[in-house]
Tab-separated table of C-alpha atoms and ligand atoms in Angstrom:
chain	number	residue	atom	x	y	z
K	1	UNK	CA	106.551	102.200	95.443
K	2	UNK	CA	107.565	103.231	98.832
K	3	UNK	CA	108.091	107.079	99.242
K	4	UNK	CA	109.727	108.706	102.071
K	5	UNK	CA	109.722	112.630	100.569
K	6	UNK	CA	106.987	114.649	98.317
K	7	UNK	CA	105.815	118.172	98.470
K	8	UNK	CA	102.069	118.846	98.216
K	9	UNK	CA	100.237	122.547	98.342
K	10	UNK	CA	97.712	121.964	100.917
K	11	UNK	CA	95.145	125.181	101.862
K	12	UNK	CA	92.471	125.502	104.467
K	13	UNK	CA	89.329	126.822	102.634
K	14	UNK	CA	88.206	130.572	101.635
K	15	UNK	CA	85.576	132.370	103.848
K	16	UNK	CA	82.024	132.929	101.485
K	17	UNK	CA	81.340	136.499	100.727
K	18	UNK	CA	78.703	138.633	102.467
K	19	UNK	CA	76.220	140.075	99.945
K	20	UNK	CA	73.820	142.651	99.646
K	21	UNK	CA	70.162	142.157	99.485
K	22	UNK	CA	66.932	143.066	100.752
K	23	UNK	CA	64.767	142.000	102.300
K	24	UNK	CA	60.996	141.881	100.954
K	25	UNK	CA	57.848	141.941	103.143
K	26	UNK	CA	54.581	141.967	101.811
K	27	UNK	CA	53.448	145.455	100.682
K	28	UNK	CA	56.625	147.157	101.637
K	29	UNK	CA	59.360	147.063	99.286
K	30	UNK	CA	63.044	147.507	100.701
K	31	UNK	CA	61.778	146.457	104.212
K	32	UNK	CA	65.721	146.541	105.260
K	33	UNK	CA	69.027	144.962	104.509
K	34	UNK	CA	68.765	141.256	104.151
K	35	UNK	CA	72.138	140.373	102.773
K	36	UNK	CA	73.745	137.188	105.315
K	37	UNK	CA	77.538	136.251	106.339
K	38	UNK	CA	79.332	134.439	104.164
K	39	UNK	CA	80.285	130.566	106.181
K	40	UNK	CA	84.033	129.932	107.302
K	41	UNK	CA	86.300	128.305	105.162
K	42	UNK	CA	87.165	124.550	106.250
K	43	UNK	CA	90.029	123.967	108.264
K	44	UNK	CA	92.777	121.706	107.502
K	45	UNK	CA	93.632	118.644	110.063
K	46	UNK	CA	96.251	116.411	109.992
K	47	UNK	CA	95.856	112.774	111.355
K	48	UNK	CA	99.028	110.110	111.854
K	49	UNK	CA	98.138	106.716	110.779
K	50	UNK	CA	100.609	103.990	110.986
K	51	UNK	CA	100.621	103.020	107.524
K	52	UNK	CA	104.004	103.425	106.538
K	53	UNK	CA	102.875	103.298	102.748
K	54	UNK	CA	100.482	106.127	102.920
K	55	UNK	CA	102.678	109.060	100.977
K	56	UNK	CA	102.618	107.046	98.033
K	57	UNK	CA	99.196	107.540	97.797
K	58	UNK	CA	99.503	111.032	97.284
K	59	UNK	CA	102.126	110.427	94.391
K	60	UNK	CA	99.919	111.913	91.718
K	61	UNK	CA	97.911	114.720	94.099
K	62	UNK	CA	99.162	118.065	93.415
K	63	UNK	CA	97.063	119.863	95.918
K	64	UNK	CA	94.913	119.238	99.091
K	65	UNK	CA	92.147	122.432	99.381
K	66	UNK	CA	89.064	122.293	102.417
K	67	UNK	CA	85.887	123.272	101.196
K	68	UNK	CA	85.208	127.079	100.555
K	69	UNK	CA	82.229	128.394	102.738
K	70	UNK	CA	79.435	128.773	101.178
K	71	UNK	CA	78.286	133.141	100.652
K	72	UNK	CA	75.949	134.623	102.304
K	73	UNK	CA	72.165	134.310	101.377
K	74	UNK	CA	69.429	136.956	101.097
K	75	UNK	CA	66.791	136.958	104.140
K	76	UNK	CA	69.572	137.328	106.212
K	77	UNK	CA	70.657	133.563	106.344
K	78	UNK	CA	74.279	132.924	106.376
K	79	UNK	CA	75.975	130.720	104.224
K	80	UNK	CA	77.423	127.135	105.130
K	81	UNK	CA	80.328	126.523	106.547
K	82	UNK	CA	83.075	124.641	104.554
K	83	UNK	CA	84.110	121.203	105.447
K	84	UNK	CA	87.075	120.647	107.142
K	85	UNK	CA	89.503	118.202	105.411
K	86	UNK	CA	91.545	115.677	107.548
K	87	UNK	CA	94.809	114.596	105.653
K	88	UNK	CA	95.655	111.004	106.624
K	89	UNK	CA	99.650	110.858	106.988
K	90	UNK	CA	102.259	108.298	108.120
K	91	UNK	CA	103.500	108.828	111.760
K	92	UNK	CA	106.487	110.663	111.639
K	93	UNK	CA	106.161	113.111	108.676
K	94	UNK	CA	107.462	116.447	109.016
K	95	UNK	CA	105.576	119.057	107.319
K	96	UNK	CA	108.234	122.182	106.274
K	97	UNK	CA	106.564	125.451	104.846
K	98	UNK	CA	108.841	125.547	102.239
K	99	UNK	CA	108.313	129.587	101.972
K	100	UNK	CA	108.531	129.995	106.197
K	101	UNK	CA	110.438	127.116	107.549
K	102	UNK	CA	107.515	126.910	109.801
K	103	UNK	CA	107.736	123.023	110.597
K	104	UNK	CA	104.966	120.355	112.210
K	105	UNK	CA	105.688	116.861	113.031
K	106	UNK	CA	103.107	114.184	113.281
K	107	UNK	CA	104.257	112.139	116.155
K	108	UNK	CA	100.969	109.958	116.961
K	109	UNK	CA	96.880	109.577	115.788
K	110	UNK	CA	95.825	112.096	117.527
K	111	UNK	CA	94.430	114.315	115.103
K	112	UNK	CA	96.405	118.192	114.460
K	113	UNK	CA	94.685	121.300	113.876
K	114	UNK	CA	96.856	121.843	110.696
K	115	UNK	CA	95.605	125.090	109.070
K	116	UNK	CA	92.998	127.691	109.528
K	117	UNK	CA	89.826	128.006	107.231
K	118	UNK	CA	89.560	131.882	105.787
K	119	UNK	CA	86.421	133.847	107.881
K	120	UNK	CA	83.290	134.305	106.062
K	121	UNK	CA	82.544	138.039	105.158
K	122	UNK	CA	79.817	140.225	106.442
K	123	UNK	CA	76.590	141.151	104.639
K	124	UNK	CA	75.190	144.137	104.456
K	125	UNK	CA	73.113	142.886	107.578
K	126	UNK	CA	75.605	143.022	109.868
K	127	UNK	CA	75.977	146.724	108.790
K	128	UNK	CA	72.597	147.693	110.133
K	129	UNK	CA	72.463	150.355	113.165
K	130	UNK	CA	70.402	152.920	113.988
K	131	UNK	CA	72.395	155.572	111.904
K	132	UNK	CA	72.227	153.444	109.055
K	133	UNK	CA	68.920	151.173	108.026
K	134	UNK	CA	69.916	150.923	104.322
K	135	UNK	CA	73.651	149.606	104.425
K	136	UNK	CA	75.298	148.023	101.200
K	137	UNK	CA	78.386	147.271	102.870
K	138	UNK	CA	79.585	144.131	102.675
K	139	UNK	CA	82.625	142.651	102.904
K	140	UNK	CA	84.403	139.547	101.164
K	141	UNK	CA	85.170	136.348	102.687
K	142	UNK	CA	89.383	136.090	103.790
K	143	UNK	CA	91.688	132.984	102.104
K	144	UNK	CA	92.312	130.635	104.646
K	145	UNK	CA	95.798	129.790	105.576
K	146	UNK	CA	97.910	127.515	102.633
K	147	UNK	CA	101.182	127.149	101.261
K	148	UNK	CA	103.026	124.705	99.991
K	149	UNK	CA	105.053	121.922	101.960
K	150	UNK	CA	107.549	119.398	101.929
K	151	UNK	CA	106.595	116.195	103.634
K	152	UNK	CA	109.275	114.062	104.570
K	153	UNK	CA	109.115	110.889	106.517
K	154	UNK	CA	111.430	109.942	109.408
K	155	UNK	CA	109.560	106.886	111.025
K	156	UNK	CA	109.004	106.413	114.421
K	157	UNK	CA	110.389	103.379	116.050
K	158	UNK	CA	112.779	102.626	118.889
K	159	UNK	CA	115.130	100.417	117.350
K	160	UNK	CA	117.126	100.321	113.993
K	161	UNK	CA	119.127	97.595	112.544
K	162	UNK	CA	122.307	98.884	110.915
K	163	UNK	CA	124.919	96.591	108.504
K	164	UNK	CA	126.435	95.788	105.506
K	165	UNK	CA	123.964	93.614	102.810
K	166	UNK	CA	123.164	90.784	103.617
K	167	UNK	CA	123.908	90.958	107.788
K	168	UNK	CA	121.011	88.536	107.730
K	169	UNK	CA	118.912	91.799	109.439
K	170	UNK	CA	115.663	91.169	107.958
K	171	UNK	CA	115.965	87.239	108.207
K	172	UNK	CA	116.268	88.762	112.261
K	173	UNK	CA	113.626	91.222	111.911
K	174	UNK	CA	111.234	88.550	110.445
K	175	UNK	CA	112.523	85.491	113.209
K	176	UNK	CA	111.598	88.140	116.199
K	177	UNK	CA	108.326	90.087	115.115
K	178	UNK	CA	105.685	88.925	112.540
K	179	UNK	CA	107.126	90.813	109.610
K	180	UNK	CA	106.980	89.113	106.566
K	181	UNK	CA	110.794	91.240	105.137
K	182	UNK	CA	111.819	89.460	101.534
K	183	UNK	CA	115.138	87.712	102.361
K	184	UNK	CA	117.329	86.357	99.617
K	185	UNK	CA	121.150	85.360	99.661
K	186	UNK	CA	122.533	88.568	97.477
K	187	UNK	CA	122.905	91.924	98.329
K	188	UNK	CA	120.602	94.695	98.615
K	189	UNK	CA	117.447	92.160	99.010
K	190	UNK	CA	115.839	94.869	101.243
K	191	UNK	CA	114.656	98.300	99.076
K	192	UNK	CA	112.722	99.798	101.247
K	193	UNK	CA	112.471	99.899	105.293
K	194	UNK	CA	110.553	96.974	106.827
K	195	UNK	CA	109.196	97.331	110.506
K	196	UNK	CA	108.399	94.994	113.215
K	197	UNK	CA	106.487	95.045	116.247
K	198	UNK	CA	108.160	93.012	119.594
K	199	UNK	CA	105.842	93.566	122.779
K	200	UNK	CA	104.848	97.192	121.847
K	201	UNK	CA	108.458	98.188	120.335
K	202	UNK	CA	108.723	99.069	117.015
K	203	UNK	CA	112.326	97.868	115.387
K	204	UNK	CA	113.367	98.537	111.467
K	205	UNK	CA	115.201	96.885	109.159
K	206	UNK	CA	116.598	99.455	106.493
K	207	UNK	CA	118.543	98.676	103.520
K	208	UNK	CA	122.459	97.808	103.650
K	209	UNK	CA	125.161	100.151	103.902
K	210	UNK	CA	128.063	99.652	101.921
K	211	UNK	CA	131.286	101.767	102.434
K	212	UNK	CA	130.978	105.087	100.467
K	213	UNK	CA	126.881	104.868	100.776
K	214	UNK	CA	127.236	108.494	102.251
K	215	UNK	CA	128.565	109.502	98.362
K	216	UNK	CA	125.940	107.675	96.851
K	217	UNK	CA	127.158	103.905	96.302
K	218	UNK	CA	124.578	100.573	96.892
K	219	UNK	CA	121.227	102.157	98.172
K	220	UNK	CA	123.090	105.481	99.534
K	221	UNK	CA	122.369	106.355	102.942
K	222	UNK	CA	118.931	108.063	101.979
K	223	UNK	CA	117.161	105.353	104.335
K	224	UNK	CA	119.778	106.804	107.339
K	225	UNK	CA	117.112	109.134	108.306
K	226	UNK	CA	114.256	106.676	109.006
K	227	UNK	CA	117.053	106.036	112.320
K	228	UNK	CA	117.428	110.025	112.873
K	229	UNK	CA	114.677	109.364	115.825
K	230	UNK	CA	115.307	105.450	117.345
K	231	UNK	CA	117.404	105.879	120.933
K	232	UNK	CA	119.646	102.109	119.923
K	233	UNK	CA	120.842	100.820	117.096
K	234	UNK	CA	121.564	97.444	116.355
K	235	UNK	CA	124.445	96.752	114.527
K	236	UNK	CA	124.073	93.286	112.754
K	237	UNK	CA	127.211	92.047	111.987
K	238	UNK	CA	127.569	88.357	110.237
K	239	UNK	CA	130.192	86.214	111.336
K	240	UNK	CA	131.209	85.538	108.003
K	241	UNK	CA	133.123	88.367	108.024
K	242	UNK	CA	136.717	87.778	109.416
K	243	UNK	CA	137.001	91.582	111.088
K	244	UNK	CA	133.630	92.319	112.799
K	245	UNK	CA	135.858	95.467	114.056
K	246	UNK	CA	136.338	96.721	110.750
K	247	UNK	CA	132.992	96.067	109.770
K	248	UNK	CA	131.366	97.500	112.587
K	249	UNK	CA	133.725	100.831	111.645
K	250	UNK	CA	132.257	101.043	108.151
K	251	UNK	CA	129.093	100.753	109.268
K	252	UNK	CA	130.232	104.386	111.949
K	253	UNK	CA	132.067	106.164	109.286
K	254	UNK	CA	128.557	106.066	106.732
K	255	UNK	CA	126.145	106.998	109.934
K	256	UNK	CA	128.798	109.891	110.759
K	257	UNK	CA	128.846	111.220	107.178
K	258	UNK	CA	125.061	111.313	107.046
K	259	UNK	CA	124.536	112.485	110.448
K	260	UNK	CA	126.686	113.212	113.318
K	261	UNK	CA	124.192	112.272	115.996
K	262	UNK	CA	123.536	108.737	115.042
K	263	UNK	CA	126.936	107.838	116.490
K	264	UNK	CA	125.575	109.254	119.826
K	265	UNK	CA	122.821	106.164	120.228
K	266	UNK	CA	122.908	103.677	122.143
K	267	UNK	CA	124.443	100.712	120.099
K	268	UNK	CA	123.926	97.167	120.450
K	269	UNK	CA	125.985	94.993	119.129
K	270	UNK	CA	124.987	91.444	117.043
K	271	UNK	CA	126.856	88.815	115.709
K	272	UNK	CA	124.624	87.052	113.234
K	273	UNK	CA	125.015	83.795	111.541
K	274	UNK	CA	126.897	82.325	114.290
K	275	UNK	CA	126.316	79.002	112.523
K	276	UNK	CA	128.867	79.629	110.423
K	277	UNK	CA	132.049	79.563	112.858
K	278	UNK	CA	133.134	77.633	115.999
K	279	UNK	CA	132.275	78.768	119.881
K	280	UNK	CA	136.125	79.701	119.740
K	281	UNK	CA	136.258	82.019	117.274
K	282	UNK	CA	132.476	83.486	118.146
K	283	UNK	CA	134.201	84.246	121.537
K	284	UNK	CA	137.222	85.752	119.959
K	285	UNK	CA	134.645	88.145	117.940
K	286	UNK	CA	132.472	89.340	121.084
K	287	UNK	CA	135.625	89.871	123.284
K	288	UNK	CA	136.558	92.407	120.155
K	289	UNK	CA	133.532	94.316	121.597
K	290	UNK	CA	133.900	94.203	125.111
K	291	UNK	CA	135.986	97.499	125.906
K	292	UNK	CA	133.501	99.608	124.033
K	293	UNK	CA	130.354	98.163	124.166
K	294	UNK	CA	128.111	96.523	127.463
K	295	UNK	CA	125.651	95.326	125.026
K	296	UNK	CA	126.937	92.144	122.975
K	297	UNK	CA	125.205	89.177	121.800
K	298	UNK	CA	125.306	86.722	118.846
K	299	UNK	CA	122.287	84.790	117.324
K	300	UNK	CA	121.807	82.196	114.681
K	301	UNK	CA	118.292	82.186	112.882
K	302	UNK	CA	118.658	78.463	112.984
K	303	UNK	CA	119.130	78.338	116.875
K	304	UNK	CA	115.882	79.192	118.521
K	305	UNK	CA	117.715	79.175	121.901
K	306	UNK	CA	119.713	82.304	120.594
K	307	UNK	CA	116.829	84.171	119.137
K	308	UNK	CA	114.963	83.877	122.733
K	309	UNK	CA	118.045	84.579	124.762
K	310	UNK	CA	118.845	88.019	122.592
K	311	UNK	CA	114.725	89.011	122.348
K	312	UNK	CA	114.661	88.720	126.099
K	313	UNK	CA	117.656	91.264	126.433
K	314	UNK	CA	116.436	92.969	124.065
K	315	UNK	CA	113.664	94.051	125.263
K	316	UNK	CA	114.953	94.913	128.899
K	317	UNK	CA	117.320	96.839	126.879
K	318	UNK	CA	114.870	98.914	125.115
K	319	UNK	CA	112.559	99.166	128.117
K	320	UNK	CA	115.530	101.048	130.305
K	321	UNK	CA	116.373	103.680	127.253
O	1	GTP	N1	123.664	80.457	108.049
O	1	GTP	C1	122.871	81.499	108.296
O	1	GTP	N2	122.369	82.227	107.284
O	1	GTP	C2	121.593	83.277	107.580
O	1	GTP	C3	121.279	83.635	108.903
O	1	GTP	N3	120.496	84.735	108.884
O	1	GTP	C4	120.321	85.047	107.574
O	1	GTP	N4	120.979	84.173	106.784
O	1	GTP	C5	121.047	84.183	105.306
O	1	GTP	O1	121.744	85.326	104.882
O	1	GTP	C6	121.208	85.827	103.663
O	1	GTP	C7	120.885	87.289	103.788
O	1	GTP	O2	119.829	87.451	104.704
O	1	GTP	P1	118.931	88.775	104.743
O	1	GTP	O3	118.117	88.680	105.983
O	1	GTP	O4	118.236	88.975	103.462
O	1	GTP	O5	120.068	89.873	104.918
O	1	GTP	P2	119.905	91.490	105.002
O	1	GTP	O6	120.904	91.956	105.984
O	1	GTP	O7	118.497	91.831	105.252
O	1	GTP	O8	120.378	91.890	103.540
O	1	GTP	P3	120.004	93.238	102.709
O	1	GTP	O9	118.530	93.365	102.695
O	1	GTP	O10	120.583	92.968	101.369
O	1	GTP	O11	120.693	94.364	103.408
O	1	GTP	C8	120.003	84.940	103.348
O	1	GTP	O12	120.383	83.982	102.418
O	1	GTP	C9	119.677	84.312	104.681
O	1	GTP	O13	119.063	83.046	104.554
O	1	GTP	C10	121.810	82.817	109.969
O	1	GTP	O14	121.590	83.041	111.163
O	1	GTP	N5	122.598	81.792	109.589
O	2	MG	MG1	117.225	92.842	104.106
């Protein structure tokens, strides 16, 4: 089950308490104060991984708490520090305080210092001066840093594929990368998003978008915002249909409703299946294009001449955005 949204209480751990003891030498009872610091609380990190799949995981976790640090001991030894807990998430979750706003993205692997284990407290130790020898002052260790937050995923990649079911997108996707994207001759094959890598860029095939997805119909447009951060779309339109144009204008009208700035991308425009008609009327459907758009090809998975001509474009294309 592929999940794209969850909200999770995650806290950094609490500081250990100071205490108050004594400490006992031979002969001489109450020799001084002997109470130690409590350890720090663990702090939280966050670390991207580039396992789209990975929220799922965390279906059935409620909470995510770093180790408490340990209190203080008597002889004036302080406790142990908590362990810090690294929380392994997809690249491209945002992390919304849902009682701030405060928000963090995870953009890459590089781990995040996420949130800050509590301070341990002082024992009565650490009270000792020359006013005072016999202290029992000791302080509690602080809660570290927590809330709760809403993890959503908008992936990373530089280049979504955009159309109506069954486009033939994934068939694409899986023709130019080594995805392995179920394919089948009906609508709505694809559930979830599928990605692909070609030479370093990472393209994704989302589910189809039928006219009135923004209200809801086929799949919705819930998958619109795994686009929200690619620079191009690609706008896979099959030849089968006999009005790319007004295709290509369903396809706008559901990005505008979910999101205004999704019409600002660069767009690419592909005829797919161009099996299925003659050069004539494959010409007729590109020059439809050629006011608007500088961008224009047309593939057939069937024509390997036509997957290698496109790739090659594409990938000059993607390497000037
Ligand atoms: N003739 C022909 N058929 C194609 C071509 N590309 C894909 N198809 C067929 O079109 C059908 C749909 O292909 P998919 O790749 O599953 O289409 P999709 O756009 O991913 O569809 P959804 O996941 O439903 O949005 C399949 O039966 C494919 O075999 C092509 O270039 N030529
Ligand atoms: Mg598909």
């Amino acid at each position: 089950m592929f999940i794209d949204e969850l909200t999770l209480n995650i806290s950094a751990g609490k500081g250990g308490d100071g205490i108050v003891s004594w400490m006992h030498e031979k002969g001489i009872d109450h020799a001084g104060p002997g109470g130690g610091d409590g350890g720090n609380g663990g702090n939280v990190y966050l670390k991207g991984v580039s396992d789209i799949g990975r929220l799922s995981e965390y279906r059935f976790v409620k909470e995510f708490l770093a180790e408490d640090g340990q209190n203080g001991l008597s002889d004036r030894m302080h406790g142990r520090s908590g362990k810090d807990l690294t929380i392994e998430l997809p690249v491209g979750s945002v992390l919304t305080n849902t009682e701030t706003g405060s928000v963090v993205e995870v953009l890459n692997t590089e781990p995040i210092f996420f949130l800050k284990g509590g301070r341990g407290g002082f024992g009565n130790d650490h009270f000792k001066s020359s006013r005072n020898q016999r202290p029992k002052e000791f302080t509690q260790g602080k809660l570290g840093e927590g809330g709760e937050f809403f993890i959503e995923l908008k992936l990373v990649v530089d280049l979504g594929f955009v159309g109506l079911p069954n486009a033939g997108k994934s068939s694409l996707l899986n023709s130019i990368t080594k995805a392995k994207a179920k394919i089948g001759n009906y609508q709505f094959t694809t559930l979830t998003p599928n990605l692909g890598d070609l030479y370093g860029f990472i393209l994704a095939d989302i589910p189809g978008l039928i006219e009135g997805a923004s209200e809801g119909k086929g799949l919705g447009h819930k998958f619109l915002r795994h686009i929200s951060r690619t620079k191009a779309l690609l706008h896979c339109i099959s030849c089968e249909n006999e009005d790319p144009k007004q295709v290509y204008e369903t396809i706008r009208k559901e990005l505008g409703e979910y999101d205004r700035t999704l019409l600002d991308k660069e767009e690419i425009i592909l005829l797919t299946k161009a099996d299925v008609v003659d050069e004539e009327t494959l010409k007729r459907y590109k020059t439809i294009f050629k006011d608007t758009h500088t961008h224009i090809y047309s593939i057939s998975i069937i024509d390997d001449n036509s997957l290698k001509t496109f790739t090659d474009s594409l990938v000059k294309i993607l390497r000037n955005l």
